[in-house]
């Protein structure tokens, strides 16, 4: 069982870097959730490769993996929708100039 990824780890990192400096960091939050879901899925796969102590353990890991896969698909679609709605350049993964408002950092 594997995840179908719309975005590579590198693309997620680029989105994080691009969006993190601007007022709306929502793409970053979605991207981080995708990354965390991938880690959870990989963890469940690793657990399922070990000899199970009992049948319930196998069912638990399978259930978590199944739901994680569904959540991952939803969050990737959400990120794709957000990039489309905001008008990102999907080849360069750049936020459009019209919504770039740098976060003001208080230096006091």
XYZ file of C-alpha atoms in Angstrom:
108
model
C 0.000 0.000 0.000
C 1.400 3.395 -1.004
C 0.243 7.009 -1.044
C -0.485 8.719 -4.339
C 1.340 12.049 -4.067
C 0.377 15.114 -6.079
C 3.244 17.070 -4.509
C 6.819 15.942 -3.887
C 8.571 16.642 -0.598
C 10.647 19.277 -2.414
C 7.538 20.992 -3.771
C 6.017 21.093 -0.286
C 9.229 22.640 1.063
C 9.172 25.294 -1.682
C 5.537 26.132 -0.885
C 6.439 26.382 2.818
C 9.325 28.741 2.135
C 7.330 30.867 -0.285
C 4.261 31.274 1.906
C 5.862 31.444 5.354
C 6.967 35.069 5.001
C 3.565 36.419 4.084
C 0.462 37.357 6.034
C -1.530 34.299 5.001
C 0.477 31.217 5.800
C -2.456 28.844 5.247
C -0.677 26.962 2.428
C 2.139 26.254 4.898
C -0.269 24.768 7.423
C -1.831 22.497 4.802
C 1.594 21.506 3.489
C 2.810 20.630 6.988
C -0.259 18.471 7.577
C 0.445 16.619 4.330
C 4.020 16.000 5.486
C 2.807 14.759 8.887
C 0.246 12.457 7.266
C 3.000 10.969 5.111
C 5.075 10.284 8.240
C 2.103 8.684 9.988
C 1.360 6.523 6.944
C 4.990 5.384 6.694
C 4.981 4.576 10.396
C 1.872 2.419 9.999
C 3.420 0.621 7.026
C 6.498 -0.141 9.103
C 4.304 -1.457 11.926
C 2.419 -3.695 9.495
C 5.706 -5.183 8.261
C 6.506 -6.479 11.749
C 5.062 -9.785 12.918
C 1.815 -8.859 14.685
C 1.312 -9.788 18.304
C -2.370 -10.436 17.570
C -5.092 -9.908 14.948
C -6.346 -6.735 16.607
C -2.938 -5.104 16.247
C -2.996 -5.769 12.504
C -6.501 -4.305 12.220
C -5.524 -1.214 14.198
C -2.531 -0.419 11.972
C -4.509 -1.113 8.809
C -7.349 1.155 9.946
C -4.967 3.993 10.771
C -3.204 3.576 7.414
C -6.512 3.552 5.505
C -7.829 6.699 7.175
C -4.462 8.428 6.844
C -4.461 7.684 3.122
C -7.935 9.233 2.768
C -6.944 12.294 4.794
C -3.779 12.672 2.715
C -5.769 12.652 -0.532
C -8.156 15.282 0.844
C -5.364 17.547 2.077
C -3.426 17.300 -1.185
C -6.569 18.221 -3.115
C -7.135 21.079 -0.669
C -3.603 22.401 -1.246
C -4.027 22.145 -5.004
C -7.344 24.027 -4.741
C -5.773 26.743 -2.566
C -2.911 27.268 -5.013
C -5.445 27.550 -7.839
C -7.724 29.921 -5.909
C -4.846 32.191 -4.916
C -3.373 32.106 -8.413
C 0.018 30.608 -7.621
C 2.460 29.948 -10.457
C 2.281 26.146 -10.273
C 5.489 25.585 -12.243
C 7.640 27.864 -10.070
C 5.449 27.408 -6.973
C 5.445 31.151 -6.392
C 2.750 33.112 -4.631
C 1.251 35.819 -6.860
C 2.520 39.339 -6.213
C -1.015 40.591 -5.523
C -1.302 38.647 -2.270
C 2.273 39.053 -1.046
C 2.116 41.065 2.146
C 5.129 40.436 4.313
C 4.551 39.627 7.928
C 5.498 42.575 10.100
C 7.895 41.470 12.792
C 8.109 43.598 15.928
C 11.825 44.142 16.601
C 11.406 45.598 20.084
